[in-house]
XYZ file of C-alpha atoms in Angstrom:
428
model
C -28.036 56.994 -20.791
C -25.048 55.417 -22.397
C -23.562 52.301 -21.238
C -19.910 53.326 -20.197
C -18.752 50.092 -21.187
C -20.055 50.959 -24.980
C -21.552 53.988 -25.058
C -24.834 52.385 -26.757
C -28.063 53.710 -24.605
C -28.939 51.069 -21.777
C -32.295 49.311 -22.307
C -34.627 50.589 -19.866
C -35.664 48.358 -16.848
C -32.593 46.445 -18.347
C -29.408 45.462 -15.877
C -26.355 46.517 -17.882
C -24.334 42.766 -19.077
C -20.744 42.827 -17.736
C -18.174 43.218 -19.984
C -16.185 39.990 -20.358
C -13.056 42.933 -19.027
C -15.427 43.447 -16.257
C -15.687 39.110 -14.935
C -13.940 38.216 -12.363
C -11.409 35.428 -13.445
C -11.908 32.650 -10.981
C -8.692 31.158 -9.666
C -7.194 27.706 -9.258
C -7.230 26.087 -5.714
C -7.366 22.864 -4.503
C -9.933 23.299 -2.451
C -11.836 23.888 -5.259
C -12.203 20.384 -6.681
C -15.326 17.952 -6.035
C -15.263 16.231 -3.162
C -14.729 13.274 -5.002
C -11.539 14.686 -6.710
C -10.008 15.963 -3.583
C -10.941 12.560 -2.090
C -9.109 10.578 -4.100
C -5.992 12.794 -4.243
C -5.719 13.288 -0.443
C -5.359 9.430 -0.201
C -3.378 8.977 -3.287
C -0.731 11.470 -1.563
C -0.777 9.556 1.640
C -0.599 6.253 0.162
C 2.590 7.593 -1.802
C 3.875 9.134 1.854
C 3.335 5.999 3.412
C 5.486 3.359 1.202
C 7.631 6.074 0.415
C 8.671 5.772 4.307
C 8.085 2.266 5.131
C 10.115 0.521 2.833
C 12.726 3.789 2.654
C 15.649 1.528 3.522
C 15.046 -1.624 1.028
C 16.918 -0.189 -2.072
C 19.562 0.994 0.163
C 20.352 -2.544 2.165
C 23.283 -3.087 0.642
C 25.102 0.186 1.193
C 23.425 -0.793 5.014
C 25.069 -4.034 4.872
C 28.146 -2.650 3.187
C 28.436 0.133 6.062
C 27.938 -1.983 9.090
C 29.631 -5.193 7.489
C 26.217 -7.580 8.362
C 24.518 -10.115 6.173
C 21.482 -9.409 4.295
C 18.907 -10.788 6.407
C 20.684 -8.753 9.165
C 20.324 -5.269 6.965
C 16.849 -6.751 5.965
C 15.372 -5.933 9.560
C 15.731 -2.162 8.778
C 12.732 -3.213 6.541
C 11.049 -6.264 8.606
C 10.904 -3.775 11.750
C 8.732 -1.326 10.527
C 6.466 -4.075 8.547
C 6.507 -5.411 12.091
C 5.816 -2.182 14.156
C 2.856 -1.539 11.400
C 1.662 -5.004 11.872
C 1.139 -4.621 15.614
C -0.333 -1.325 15.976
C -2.311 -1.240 13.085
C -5.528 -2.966 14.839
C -5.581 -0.638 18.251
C -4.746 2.602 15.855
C -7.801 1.297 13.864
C -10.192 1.070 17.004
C -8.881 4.491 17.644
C -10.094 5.563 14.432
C -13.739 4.125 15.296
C -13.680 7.244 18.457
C -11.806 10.135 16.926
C -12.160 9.688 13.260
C -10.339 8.530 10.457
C -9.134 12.030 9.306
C -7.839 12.781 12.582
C -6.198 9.893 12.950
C -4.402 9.585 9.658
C -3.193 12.875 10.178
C -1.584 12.257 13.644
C -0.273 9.166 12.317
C 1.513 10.183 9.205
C 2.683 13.555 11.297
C 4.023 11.402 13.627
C 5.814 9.349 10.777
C 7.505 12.399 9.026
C 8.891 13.451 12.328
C 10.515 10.454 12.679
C 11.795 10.267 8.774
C 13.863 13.335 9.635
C 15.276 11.674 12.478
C 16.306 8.543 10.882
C 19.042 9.481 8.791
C 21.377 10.778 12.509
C 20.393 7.200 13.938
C 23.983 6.503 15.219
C 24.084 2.910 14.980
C 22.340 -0.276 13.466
C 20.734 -0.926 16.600
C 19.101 2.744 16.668
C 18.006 2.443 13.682
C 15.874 -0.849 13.368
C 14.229 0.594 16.946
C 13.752 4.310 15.134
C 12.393 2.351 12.228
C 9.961 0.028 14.270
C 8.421 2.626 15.946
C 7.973 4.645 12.595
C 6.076 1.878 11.996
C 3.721 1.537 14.401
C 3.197 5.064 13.675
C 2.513 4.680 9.936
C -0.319 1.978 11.102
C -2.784 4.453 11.649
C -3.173 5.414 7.848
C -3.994 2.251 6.136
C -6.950 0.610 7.959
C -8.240 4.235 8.553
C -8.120 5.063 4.791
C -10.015 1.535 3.503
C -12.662 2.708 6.324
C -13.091 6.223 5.518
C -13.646 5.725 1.888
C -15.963 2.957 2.331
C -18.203 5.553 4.539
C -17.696 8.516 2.196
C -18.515 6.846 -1.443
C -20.619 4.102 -2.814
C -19.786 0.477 -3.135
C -18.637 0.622 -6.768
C -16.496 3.980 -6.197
C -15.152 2.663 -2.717
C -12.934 0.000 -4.829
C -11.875 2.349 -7.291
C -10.680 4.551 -5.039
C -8.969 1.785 -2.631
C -7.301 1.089 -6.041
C -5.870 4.747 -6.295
C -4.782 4.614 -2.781
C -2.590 1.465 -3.822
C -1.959 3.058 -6.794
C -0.062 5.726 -4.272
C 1.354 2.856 -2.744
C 2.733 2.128 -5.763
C 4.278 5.507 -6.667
C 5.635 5.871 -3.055
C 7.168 2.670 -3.192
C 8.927 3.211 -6.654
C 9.581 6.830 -5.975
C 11.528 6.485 -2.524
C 13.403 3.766 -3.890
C 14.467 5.432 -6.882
C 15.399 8.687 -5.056
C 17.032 6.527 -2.267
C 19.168 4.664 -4.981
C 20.576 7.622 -6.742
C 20.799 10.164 -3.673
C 22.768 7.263 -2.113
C 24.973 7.087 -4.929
C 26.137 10.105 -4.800
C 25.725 11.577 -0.975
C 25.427 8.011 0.851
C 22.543 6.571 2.262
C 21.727 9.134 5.605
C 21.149 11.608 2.641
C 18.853 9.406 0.618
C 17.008 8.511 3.752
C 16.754 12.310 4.359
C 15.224 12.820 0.931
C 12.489 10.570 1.744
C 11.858 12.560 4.592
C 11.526 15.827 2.523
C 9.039 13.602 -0.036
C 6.992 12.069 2.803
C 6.770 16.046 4.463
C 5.237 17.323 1.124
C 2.841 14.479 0.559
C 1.837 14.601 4.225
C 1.205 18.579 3.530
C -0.759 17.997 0.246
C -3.177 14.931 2.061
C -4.194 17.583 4.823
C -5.166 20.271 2.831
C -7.046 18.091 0.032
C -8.871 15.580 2.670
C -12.588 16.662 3.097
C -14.292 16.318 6.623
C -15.840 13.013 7.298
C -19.403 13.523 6.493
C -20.550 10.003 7.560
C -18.628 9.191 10.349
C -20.380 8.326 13.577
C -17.734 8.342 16.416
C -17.961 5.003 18.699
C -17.089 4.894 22.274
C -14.069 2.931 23.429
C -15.495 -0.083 24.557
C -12.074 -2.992 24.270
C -15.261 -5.886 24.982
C -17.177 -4.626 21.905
C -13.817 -4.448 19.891
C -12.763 -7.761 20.643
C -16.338 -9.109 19.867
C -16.046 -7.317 16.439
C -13.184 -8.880 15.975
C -13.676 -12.325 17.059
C -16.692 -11.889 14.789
C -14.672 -11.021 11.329
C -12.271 -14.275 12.361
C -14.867 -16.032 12.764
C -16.009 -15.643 8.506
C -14.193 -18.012 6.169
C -14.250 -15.557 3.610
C -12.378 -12.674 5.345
C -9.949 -15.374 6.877
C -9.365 -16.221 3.200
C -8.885 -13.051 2.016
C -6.637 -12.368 4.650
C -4.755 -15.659 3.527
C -4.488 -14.584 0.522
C -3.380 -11.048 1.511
C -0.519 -12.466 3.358
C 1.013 -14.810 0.837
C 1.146 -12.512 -1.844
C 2.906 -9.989 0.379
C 5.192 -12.424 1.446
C 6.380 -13.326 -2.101
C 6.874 -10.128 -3.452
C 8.436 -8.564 -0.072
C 10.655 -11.314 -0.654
C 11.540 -10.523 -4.113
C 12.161 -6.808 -3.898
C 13.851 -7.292 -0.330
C 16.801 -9.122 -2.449
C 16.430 -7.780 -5.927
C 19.014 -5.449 -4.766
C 21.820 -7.436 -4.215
C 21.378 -9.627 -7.139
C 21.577 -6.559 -9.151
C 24.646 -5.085 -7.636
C 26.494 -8.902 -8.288
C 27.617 -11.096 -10.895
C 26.267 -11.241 -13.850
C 24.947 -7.861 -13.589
C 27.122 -5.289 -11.235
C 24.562 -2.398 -11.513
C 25.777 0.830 -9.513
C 23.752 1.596 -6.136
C 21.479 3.753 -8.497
C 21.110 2.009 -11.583
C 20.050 -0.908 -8.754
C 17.872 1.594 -7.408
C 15.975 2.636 -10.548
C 14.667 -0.455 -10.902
C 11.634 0.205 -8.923
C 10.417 2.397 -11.106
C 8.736 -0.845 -12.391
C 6.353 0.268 -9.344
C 4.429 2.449 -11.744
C 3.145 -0.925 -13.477
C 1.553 -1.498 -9.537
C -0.097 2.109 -10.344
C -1.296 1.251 -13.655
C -2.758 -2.424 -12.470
C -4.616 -1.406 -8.844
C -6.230 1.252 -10.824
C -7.567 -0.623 -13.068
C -9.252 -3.072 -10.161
C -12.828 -1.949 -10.216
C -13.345 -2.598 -14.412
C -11.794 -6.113 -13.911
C -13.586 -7.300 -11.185
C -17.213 -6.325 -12.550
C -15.896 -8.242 -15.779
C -13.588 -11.263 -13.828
C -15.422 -11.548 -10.758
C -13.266 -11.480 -7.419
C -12.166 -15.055 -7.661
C -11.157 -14.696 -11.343
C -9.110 -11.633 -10.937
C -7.159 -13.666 -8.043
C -6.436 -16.293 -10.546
C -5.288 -13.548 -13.059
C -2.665 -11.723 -10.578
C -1.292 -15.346 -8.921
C -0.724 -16.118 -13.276
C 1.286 -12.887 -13.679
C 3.230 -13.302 -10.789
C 4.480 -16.763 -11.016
C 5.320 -16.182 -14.659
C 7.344 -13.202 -13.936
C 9.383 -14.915 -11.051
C 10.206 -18.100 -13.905
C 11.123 -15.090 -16.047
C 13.933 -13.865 -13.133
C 15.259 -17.016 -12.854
C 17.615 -16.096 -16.044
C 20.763 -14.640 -16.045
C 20.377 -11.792 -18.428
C 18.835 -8.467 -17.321
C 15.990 -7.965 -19.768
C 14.292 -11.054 -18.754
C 14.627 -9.924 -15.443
C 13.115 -6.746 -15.301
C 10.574 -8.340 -17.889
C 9.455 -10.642 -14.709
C 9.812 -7.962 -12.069
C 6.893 -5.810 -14.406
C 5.128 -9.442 -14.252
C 5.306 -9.900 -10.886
C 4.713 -5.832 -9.776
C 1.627 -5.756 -12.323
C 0.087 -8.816 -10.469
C 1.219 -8.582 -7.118
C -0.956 -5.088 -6.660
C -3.985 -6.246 -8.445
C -4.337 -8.792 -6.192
C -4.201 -6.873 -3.317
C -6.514 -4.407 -4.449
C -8.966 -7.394 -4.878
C -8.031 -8.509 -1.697
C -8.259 -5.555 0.345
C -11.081 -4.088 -1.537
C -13.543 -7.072 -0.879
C -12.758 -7.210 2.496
C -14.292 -3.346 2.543
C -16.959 -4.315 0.297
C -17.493 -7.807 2.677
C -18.356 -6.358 5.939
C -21.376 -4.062 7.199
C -19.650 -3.392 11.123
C -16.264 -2.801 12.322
C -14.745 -1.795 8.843
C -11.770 -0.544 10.607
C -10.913 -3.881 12.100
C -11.752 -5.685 9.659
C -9.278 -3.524 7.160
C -6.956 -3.609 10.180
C -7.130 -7.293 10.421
C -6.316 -7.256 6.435
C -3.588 -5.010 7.268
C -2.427 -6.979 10.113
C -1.729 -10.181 7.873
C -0.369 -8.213 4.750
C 2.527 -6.851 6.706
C 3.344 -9.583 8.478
C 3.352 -11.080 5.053
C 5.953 -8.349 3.905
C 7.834 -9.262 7.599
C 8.106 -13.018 7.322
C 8.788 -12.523 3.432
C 11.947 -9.935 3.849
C 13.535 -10.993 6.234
C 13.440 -15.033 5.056
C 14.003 -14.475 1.790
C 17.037 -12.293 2.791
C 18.042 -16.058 4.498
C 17.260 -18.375 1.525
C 18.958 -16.097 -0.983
C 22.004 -16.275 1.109
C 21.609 -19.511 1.775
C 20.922 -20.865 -1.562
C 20.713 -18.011 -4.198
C 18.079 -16.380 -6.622
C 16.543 -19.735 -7.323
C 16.052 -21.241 -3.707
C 14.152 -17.802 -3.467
C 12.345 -17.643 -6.536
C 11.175 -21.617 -5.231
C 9.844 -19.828 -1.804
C 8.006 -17.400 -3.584
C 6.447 -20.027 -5.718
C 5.397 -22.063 -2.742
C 3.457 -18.862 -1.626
C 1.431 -18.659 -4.551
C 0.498 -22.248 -4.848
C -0.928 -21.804 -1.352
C -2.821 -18.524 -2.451
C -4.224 -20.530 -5.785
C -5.365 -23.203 -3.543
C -7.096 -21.128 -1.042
C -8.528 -19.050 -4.052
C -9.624 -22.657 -5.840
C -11.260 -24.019 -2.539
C -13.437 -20.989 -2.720
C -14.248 -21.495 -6.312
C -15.620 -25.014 -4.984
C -17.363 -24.035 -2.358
C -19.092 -21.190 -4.441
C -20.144 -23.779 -7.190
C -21.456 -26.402 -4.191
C -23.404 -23.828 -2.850
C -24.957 -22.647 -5.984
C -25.750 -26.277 -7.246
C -27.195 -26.533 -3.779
C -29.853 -23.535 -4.048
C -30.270 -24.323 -7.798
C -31.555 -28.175 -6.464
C -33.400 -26.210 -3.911
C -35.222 -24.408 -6.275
């Protein structure tokens, strides 16, 4: 019998091929992607969505100040009270996380978030605002601890800091991204409409996390037991190394929150008088942060945790000595410095506290958190004071001061590593 494809007889016994007319063609989803894939995008989305809207109002503070006729540090608490808010909740959102899941939680939390980004922009005064702002971030705490913990259950060691790297590498992109936007919507429609195109870019991010983020596959839920969360805790305090990396966390948060807190108003002065978006474009140099948290896990196998510390505190004292000149290309020469280093080191940071632990990797991630933002708190809003107080270079000094405490935390460790290993080698 002829094949009506061909009309050539069919082989007996012999199931007729399908033409290549006759294949389905298989269609694009997202869904469709390895779990790994989908993995990593879901929390590269969310990581965007979450610095997009917690540091929405930093490359608009001086339209803020302008509009409301404050000082900086006063505009600078549109910023410090979310840090704040994030910095407080972040630990019971995290024990939370330990009963109901990290995917579940995430999900309320950055829902929770967008809800209030569309509400921002119609706060009617300062006031409002910094408490609309605070409580967006204790909202937004639920996402970062949660994220560190769920992709330390769902992938191996080596792919766990990879990944936390993309997730800060969607810190990154958030961070530039909302600034940017803010700067230039700002420009030309004032600030309520650049903080209501954050909103729109947080919504779509939030959208694209929920449908790309798998089901936990490892998670075992915990009951809600505050005696067994406060001995988990005590417990992580209690190891010099997490207390260092939390250290270290902290003072590299502080210095950069610092610098990008006030960037802005340099910018729009003497020598420079940038435009509210020209100001604003400036954080584009948040892509470097993309390029240099990605790259985390292939320099630490090679550097070692302690020598990729030493690498990012290099980069980002030499790129605040490059700021401290008065012409713009040396300037946004030290910002890239200072952007490229500040997120390695926190992907070191926050990655081997993942990698440090066995129990409670929630709290522990939440502790992390807990000092990083307070970090980006105590850093905004003083060096909002010192650079009104005494300029670009009393805050550039600050900043420096920071890093010479996170060297010499990261050099004590060196010591003690070397004492300890001359100590089992004379064991031996």
């Amino acid at each position: 019998m002829p094949s009506p494809a061909t009309g050539a007889p069919a082989t007996a016994g012999a199931s007729p091929s399908p033409s290549p007319a006759a294949t389905p063609a298989r269609s694009f989803s997202l869904t469709s992607l390895s779990s790994h894939v989908r993995i990593n995008l879901a929390l590269f989305a969310i990581g965007l969505a979450t610095f997009a809207m917690l540091f929405s109002t930093q490359a608009l503070l001086p339209d803020i100040a302008t509009a409301y006729g404050i000082s900086p540090d006063r505009a600078s608490w549109t910023v410090s009270a979310t840090t704040i808010g994030l910095a407080v909740a972040v630990l019971p959102l995290s024990t939370l996380s330990e009963r109901f899941g990290r995917r579940q939680t995430m999900t309320v939390s950055v829902a929770v978030a967008v809800a209030l980004a569309v509400v921002i922009p119609f706060a009617p005064d300062l006031s409002t605002l910094i408490a609309l702002r605070a409580v967006q971030g204790m909202a937004i705490a639920g996402i970062p601890a949660s994220a560190v913990a769920y992709l330390s259950e769902e992938l191996d060691g080596r792919a766990t800091v990879g990944a936390v790297g993309l997730f800060i590498a969607g810190n990154s992109v958030g961070g530039m991204s909302g600034r940017v936007l803010t700067g230039w919507v700002a420009e030309g429609f004032g600030w309520r409409a650049a903080l209501g195109a954050v909103a729109v870019l947080g919504i779509a991010a939030a959208v694209l996390f929920r449908v790309l983020l798998p089901r936990s596959r490892n998670f075992t839920p915990a009951s809600l037991r505050p005696r067994l969360v406060l001995r988990t805790v005590r417990d992580h305090l209690a190891r010099p190394l997490l207390l260092r990396l939390y250290g270290i966390g902290m003072l590299l948060m502080a210095a950069f929150s610092a610098v990008y807190t006030v960037i802005g108003f340099r910018l729009v002065e003497e020598p420079f008088n940038l435009s509210a978006g020209l100001a604003g474009s400036v954080f584009v140099i948040y892509l470097v942060g993309t390029g240099s948290s990605s790259a985390t896990g292939p320099l630490m196998e090679r550097l070692g945790r302690r020598g990729a510390l030493y690498v990012a505190i290099g980069t980002v004292t030499a790129g605040l000595l490059l700021t401290l000149a008065d012409h713009l290309v040396a300037v946004l020469t030290g910002l890239v410095l200072i952007t490229a280093g500040f997120f390695f080191g926190h992907a070191v940071a926050s990655g081997s506290v993942s990698r440090t632990v066995t129990h409670g990797k929630a709290q522990a991630s939440a502790l992390y958190q807990v000092a990083y933002y307070l970090g980006a708190s105590i850093g905004g809003t003083a060096g909002a004071m010192i650079f009104h107080h005494a300029d670009w270079a009393g805050l550039v000094a600050s900043a420096l001061v920071a890093l010479l405490a996170t060297a010499a935390i990261t050099l004590y460790a060196t010591r003690r590593a070397l004492v300890e290993r001359r100590a089992l080698a004379t064991a031996a």
